[in-house]
CSV table of C-alpha atoms in Angstrom, one decimal:
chain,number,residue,atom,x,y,z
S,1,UNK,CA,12.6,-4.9,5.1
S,2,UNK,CA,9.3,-5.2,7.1
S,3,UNK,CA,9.4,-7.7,9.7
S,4,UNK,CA,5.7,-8.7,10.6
S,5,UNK,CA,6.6,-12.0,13.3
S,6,UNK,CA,5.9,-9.2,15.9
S,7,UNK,CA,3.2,-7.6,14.6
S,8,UNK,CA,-0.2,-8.0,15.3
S,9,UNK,CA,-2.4,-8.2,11.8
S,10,UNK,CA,-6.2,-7.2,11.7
S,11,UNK,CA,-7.2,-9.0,8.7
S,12,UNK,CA,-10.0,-7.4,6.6
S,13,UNK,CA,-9.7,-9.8,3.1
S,14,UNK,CA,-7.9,-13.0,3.0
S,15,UNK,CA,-8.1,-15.0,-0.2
S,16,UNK,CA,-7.5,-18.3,1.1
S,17,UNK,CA,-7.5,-20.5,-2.1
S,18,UNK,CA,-5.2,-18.3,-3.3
S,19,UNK,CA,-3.0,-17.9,-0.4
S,20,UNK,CA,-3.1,-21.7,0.1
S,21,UNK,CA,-2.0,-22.2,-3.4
S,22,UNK,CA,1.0,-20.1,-3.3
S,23,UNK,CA,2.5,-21.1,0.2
S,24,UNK,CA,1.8,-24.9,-1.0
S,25,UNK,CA,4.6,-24.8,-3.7
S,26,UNK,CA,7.5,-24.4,-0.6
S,27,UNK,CA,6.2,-27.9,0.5
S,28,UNK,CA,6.3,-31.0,-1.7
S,29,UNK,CA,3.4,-32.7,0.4
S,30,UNK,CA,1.2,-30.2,0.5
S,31,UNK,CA,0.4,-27.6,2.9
S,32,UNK,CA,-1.4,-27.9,6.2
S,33,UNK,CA,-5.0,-27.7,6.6
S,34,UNK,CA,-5.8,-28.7,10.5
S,35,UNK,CA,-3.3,-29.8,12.8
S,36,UNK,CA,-4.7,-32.2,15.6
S,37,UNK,CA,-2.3,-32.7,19.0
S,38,UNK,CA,-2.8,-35.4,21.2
S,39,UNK,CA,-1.8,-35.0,24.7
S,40,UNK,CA,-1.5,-37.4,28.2
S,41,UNK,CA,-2.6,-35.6,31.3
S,42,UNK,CA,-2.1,-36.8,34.5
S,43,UNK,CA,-4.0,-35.6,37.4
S,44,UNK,CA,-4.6,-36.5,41.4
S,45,UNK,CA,-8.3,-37.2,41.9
S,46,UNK,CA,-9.4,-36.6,45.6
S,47,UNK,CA,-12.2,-37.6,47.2
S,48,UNK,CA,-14.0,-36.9,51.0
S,49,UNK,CA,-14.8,-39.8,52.7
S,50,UNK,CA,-18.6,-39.8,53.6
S,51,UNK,CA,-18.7,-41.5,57.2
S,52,UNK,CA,-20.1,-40.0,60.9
S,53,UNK,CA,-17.2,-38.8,62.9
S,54,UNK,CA,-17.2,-41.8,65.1
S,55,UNK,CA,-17.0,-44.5,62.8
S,56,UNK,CA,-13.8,-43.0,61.3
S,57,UNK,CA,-13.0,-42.5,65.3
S,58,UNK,CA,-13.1,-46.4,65.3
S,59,UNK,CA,-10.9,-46.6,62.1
S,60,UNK,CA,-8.6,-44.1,63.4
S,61,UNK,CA,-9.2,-41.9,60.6
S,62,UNK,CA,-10.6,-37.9,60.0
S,63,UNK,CA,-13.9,-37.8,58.7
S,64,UNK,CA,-12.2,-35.1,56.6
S,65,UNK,CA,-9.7,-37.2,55.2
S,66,UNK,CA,-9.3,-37.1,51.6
S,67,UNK,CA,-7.4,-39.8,49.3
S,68,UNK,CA,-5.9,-39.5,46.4
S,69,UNK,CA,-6.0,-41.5,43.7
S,70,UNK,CA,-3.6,-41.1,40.4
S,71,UNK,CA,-5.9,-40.9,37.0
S,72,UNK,CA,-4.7,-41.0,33.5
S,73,UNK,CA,-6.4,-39.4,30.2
S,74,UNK,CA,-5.7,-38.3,27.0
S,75,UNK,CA,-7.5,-35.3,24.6
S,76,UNK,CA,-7.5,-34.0,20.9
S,77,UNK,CA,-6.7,-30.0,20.4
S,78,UNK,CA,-7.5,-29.2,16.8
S,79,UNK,CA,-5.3,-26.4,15.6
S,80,UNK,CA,-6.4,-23.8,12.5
S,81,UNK,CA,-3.3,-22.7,10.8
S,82,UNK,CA,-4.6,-20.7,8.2
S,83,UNK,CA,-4.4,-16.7,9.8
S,84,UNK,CA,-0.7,-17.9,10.5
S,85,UNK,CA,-0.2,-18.9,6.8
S,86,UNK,CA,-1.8,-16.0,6.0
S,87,UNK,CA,1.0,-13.9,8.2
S,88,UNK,CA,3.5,-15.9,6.6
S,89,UNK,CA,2.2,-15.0,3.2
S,90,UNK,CA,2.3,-11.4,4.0
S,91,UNK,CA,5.9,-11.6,5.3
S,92,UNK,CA,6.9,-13.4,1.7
S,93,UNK,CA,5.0,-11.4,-0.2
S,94,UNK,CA,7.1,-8.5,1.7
S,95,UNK,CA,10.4,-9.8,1.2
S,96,UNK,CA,9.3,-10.2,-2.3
S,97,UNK,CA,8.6,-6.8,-2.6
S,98,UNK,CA,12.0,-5.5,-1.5
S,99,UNK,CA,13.9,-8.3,-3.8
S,100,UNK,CA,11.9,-6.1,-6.9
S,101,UNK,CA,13.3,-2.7,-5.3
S,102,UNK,CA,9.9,-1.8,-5.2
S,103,UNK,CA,9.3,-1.7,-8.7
S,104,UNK,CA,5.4,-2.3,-9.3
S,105,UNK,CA,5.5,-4.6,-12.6
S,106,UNK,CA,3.0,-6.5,-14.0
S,107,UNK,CA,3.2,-9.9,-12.5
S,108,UNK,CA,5.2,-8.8,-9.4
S,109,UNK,CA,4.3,-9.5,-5.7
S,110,UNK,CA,3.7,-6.1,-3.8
S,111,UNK,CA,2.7,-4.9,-0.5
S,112,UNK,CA,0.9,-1.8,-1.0
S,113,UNK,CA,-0.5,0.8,1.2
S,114,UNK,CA,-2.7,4.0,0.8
S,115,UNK,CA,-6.4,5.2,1.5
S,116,UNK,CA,-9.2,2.4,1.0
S,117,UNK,CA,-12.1,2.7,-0.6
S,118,UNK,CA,-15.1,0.0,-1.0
S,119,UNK,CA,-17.9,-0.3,-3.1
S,120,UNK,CA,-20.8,-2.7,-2.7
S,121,UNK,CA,-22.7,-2.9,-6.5
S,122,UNK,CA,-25.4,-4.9,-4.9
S,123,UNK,CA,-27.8,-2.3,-4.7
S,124,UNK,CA,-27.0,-1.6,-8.6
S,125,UNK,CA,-28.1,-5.0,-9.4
S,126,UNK,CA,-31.9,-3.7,-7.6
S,127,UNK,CA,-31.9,-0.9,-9.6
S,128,UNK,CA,-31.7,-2.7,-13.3
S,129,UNK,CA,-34.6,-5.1,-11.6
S,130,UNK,CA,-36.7,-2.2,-11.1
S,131,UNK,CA,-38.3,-1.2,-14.3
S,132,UNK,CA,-39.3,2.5,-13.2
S,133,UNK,CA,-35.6,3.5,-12.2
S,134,UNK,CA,-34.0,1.5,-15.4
S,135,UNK,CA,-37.0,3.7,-17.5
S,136,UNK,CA,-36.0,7.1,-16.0
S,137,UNK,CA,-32.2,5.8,-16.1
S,138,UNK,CA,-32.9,6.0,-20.3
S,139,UNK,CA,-34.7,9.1,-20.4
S,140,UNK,CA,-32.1,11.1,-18.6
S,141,UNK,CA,-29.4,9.1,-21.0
S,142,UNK,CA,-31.5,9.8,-24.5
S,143,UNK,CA,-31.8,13.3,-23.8
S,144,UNK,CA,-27.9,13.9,-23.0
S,145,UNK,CA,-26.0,14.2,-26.3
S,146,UNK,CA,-22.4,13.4,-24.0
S,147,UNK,CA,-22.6,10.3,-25.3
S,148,UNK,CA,-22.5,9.4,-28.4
S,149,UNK,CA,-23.7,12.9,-29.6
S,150,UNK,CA,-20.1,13.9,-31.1
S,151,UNK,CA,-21.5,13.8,-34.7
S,152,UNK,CA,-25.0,15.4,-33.8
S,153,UNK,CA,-22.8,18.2,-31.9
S,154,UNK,CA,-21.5,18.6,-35.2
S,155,UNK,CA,-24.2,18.8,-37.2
S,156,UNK,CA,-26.3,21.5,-35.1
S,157,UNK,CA,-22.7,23.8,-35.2
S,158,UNK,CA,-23.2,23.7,-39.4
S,159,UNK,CA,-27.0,24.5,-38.7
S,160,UNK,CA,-26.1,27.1,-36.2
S,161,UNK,CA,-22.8,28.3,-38.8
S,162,UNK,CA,-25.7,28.8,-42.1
S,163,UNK,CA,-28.4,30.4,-40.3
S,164,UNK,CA,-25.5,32.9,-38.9
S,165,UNK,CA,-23.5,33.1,-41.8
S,166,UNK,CA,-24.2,36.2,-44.1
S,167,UNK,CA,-24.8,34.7,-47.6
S,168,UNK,CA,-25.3,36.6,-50.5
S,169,UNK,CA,-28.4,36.5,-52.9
S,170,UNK,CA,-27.0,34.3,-55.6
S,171,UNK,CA,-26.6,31.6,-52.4
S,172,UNK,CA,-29.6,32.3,-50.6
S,173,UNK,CA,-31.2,29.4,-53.0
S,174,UNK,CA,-29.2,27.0,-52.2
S,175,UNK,CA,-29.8,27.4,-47.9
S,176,UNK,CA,-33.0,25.8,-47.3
S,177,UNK,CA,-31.6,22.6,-49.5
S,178,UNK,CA,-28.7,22.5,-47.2
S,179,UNK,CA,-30.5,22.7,-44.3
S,180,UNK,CA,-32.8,20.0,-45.2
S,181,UNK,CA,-30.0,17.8,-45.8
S,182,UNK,CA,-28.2,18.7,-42.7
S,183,UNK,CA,-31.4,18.1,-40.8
S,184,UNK,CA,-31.9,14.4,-42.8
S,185,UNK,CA,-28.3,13.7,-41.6
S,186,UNK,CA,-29.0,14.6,-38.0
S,187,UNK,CA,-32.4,12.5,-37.7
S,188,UNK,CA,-30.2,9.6,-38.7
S,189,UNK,CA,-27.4,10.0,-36.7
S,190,UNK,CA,-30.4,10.5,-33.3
S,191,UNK,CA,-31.8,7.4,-34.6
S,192,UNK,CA,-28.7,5.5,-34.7
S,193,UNK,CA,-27.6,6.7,-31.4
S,194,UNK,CA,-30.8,6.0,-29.6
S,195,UNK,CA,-30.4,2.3,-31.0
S,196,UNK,CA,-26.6,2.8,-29.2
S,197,UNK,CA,-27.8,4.0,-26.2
S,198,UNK,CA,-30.5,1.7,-25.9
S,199,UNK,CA,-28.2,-1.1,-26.2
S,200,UNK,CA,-25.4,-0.3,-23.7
S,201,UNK,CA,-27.9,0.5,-20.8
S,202,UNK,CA,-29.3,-3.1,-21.5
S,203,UNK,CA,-25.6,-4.5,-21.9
S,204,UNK,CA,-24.7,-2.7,-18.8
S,205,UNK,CA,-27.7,-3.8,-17.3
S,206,UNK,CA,-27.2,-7.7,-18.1
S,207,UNK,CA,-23.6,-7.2,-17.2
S,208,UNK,CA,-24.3,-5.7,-13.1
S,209,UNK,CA,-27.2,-8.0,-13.3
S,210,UNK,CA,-24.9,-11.0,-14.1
S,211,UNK,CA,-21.6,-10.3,-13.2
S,212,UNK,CA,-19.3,-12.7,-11.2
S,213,UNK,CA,-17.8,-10.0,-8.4
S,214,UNK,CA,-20.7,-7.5,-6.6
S,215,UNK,CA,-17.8,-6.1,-4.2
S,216,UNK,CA,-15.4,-3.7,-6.0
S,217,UNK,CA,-12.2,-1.4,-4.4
S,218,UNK,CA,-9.8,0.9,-5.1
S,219,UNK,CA,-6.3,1.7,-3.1
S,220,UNK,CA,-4.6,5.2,-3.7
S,221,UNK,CA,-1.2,5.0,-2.7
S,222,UNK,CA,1.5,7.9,-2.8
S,223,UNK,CA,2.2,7.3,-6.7
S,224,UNK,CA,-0.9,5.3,-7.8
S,225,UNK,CA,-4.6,4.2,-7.8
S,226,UNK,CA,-5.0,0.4,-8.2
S,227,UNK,CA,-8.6,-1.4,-8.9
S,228,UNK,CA,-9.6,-4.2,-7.7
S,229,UNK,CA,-12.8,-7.1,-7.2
S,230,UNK,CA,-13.0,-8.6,-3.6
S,231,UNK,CA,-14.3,-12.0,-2.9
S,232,UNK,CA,-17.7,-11.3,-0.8
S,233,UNK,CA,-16.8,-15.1,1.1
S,234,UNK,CA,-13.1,-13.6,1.8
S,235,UNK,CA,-13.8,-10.9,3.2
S,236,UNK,CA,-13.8,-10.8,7.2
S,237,UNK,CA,-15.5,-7.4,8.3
S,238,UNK,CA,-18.9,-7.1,8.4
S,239,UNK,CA,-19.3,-5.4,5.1
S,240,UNK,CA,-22.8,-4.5,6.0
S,241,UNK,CA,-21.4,-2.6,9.5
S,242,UNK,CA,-18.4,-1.1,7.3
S,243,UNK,CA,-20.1,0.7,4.8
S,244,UNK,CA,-22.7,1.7,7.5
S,245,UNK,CA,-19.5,3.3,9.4
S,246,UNK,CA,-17.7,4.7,7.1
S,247,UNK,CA,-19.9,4.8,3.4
S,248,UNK,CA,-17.3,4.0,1.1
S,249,UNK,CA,-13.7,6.0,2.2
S,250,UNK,CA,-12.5,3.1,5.0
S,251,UNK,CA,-10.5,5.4,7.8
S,252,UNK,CA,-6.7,4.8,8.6
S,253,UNK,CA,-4.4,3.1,6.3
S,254,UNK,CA,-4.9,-0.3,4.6
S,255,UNK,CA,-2.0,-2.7,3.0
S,256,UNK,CA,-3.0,-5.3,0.4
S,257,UNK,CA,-0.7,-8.1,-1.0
S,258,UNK,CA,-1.4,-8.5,-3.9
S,259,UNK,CA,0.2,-9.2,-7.3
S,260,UNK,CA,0.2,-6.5,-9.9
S,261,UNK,CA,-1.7,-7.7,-13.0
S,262,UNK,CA,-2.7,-4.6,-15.0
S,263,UNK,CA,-1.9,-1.3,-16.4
S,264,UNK,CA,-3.5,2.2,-17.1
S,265,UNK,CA,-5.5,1.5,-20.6
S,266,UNK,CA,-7.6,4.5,-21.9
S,267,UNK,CA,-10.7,3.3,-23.3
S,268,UNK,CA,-10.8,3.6,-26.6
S,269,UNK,CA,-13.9,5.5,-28.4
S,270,UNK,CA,-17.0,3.4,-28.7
S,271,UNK,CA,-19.3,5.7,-29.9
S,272,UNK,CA,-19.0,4.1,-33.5
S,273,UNK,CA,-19.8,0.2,-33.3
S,274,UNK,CA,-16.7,-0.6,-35.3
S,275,UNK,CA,-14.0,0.4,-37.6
S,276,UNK,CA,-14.7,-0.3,-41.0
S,277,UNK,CA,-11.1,-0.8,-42.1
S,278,UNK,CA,-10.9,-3.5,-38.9
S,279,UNK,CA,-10.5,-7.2,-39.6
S,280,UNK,CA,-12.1,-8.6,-36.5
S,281,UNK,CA,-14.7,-10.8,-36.5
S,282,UNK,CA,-18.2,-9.5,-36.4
S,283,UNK,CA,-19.2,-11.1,-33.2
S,284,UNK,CA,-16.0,-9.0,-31.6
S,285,UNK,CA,-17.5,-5.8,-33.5
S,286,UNK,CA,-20.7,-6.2,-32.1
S,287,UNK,CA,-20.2,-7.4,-28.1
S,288,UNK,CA,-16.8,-4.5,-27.8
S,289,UNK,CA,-19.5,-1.3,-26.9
S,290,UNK,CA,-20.8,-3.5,-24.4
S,291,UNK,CA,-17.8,-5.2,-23.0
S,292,UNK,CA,-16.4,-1.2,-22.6
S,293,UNK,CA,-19.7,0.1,-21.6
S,294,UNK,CA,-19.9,-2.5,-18.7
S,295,UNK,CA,-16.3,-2.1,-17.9
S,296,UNK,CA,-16.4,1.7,-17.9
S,297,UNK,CA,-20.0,1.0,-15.3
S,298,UNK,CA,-18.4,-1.0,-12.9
S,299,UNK,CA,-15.3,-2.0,-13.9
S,300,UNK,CA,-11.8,-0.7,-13.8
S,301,UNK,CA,-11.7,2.9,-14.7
S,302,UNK,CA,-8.9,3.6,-17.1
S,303,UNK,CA,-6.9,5.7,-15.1
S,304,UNK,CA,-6.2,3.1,-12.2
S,305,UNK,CA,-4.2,-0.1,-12.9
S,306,UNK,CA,-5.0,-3.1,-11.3
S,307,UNK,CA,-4.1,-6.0,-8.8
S,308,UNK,CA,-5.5,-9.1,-7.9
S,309,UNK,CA,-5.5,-9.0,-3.5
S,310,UNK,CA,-4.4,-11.9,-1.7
S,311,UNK,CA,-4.4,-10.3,1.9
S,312,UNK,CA,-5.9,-6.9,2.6
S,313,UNK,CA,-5.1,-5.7,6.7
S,314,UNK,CA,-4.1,-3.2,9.0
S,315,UNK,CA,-0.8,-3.2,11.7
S,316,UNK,CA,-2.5,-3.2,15.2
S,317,UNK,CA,1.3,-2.5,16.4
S,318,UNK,CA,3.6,-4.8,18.0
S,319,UNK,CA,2.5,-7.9,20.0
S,320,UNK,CA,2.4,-7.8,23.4
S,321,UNK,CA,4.3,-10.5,25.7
């Protein structure tokens, strides 16, 4: 069991909300917020006595006598208890973790550890506002049959297979009508992927242009790689000096707890817009390229599972006393 009470905890993330939320539930009136102290001090004043030497002579006194007089007064300390909450948090969430015999199941509190890395989409959202980039951004895309080009692909081999293919004369007739309609096909299927293509770089574009997170990360531990959003208010590095240090791959090794909220899901193949056979509504037919398309952008990628983080931080060893 990891015992942080001694340890000394550079935090990088702390989702306060959320950590207030769950360390509330132990207490029935609520959890702290600001603790204020009041305190009595009391002190000696002393004071010189401002008289020529022989007039305190006369009074049979020093002229560096002092006198002390007893004073009384009070003051307010204000006390923050959050970063201790959050240490507390991080010691349940711990203990948690060793109560589920490490098991990482969806819904489970974890403290996880691995290689950081961070990755700022603001300067995405620049890009899709600059018309030149988003213009070049289509070209490249139009020209690249990767995506949805499985069906053209396909097309051009049966081209390719008849102009190869030794055919004798009584099918030599028949070649050029083939061809024609192969060709017809293949103009349809361009056209229908340059209206697909078109579409999920504006969907992509509205959703990085829109989206409610700009500050994404991913942990690889020993056995996994987890996904994640970050809060850009939570966070407690200077992302700006961070990603100026380090570019995205954050040195040494980072813990998050977290709670484990997704699985692996392969994304499924949106180069058609739907299945005819499906029986979803046609709203869901038409927004699903772009919901994938955005997610496969700058969302989760499929072969990370996901977490939401409550604490991200480092060990800075044991307090010294």
């Amino acid at each position: 069991m990891a015992d942080y009470t001694n340890k000394l905890i550079d935090f990088m993330y702390v989702d306060r909300p959320k950590v207030s939320s769950l360390l509330a539930q132990f207490l029935s009136e609520g959890l702290v917020v600001e603790q204020n102290a009041s305190t009595q001090i009391e002190h000696t004043k002393t004071t010189g006595l401002e008289i020529s030497s022989k007039i305190a002579g006369l009074l049979g006194i020093s002229a560096s006598h002092e006198r002390a007089s007893a004073d009384q007064s009070s003051e307010s300390v204000r006390k923050n208890p959050e970063w201790a909450q959050a240490k507390a948090l991080v010691q349940y969430v711990s203990d948690a973790h060793d109560q589920n015999c490490g098991k990482s199941l969806v819904g489970s509190l974890k403290i996880l550890s691995g290689k950081l890395q961070i990755f700022d989409l603001t300067p995405f959202r620049q890009i899709v506002d600059n018309e030149r980039l988003m213009s070049a951004i289509k070209s490249a895309l139009f020209n690249s049959t990767d995506l949805f080009g499985e069906k053209i692909k396909q097309i051009d081999a049966a081209i390719e297979a008849l102009d190869s293919s030794a055919v004798g004369k009584a099918k030599s007739k028949e070649l050029p009508a083939r061809k024609k309609e192969l060709n017809n096909l293949k103009a349809e299927e361009v056209k229908k992927a340059e209206i697909y293509k078109e579409l999920t770089v504006e969907g992509i574009s509205q959703f990085v242009r829109h989206s409610p997170f700009s500050i994404v990360a991913i942990l690889e531990t020993d056995d996994d790689k987890y996904w994640f959003s970050l809060k850009q208010e939570s966070l407690l590095h200077d992302q700006g000096d961070t990603l100026l240090k380090f570019g995205y791959s954050i040195d040494g090794q980072w813990s998050v707890a977290c709670i484990v909220d997704g699985e692996k899901a392969d994304l499924p193949d949106f180069s058609t817009v739907g299945d005819e056979n499906s029986e979803d509504a046609v709203w869901a037919t038409i927004v699903r390229p772009f919901v994938y398309g955005g997610r496969m952008a700058v969302g989760r990628p499929s072969n990370s599972r996901s977490l939401m983080p409550l604490v991200v931080f480092r060990s800075l060893g044991e307090i010294l006393r």
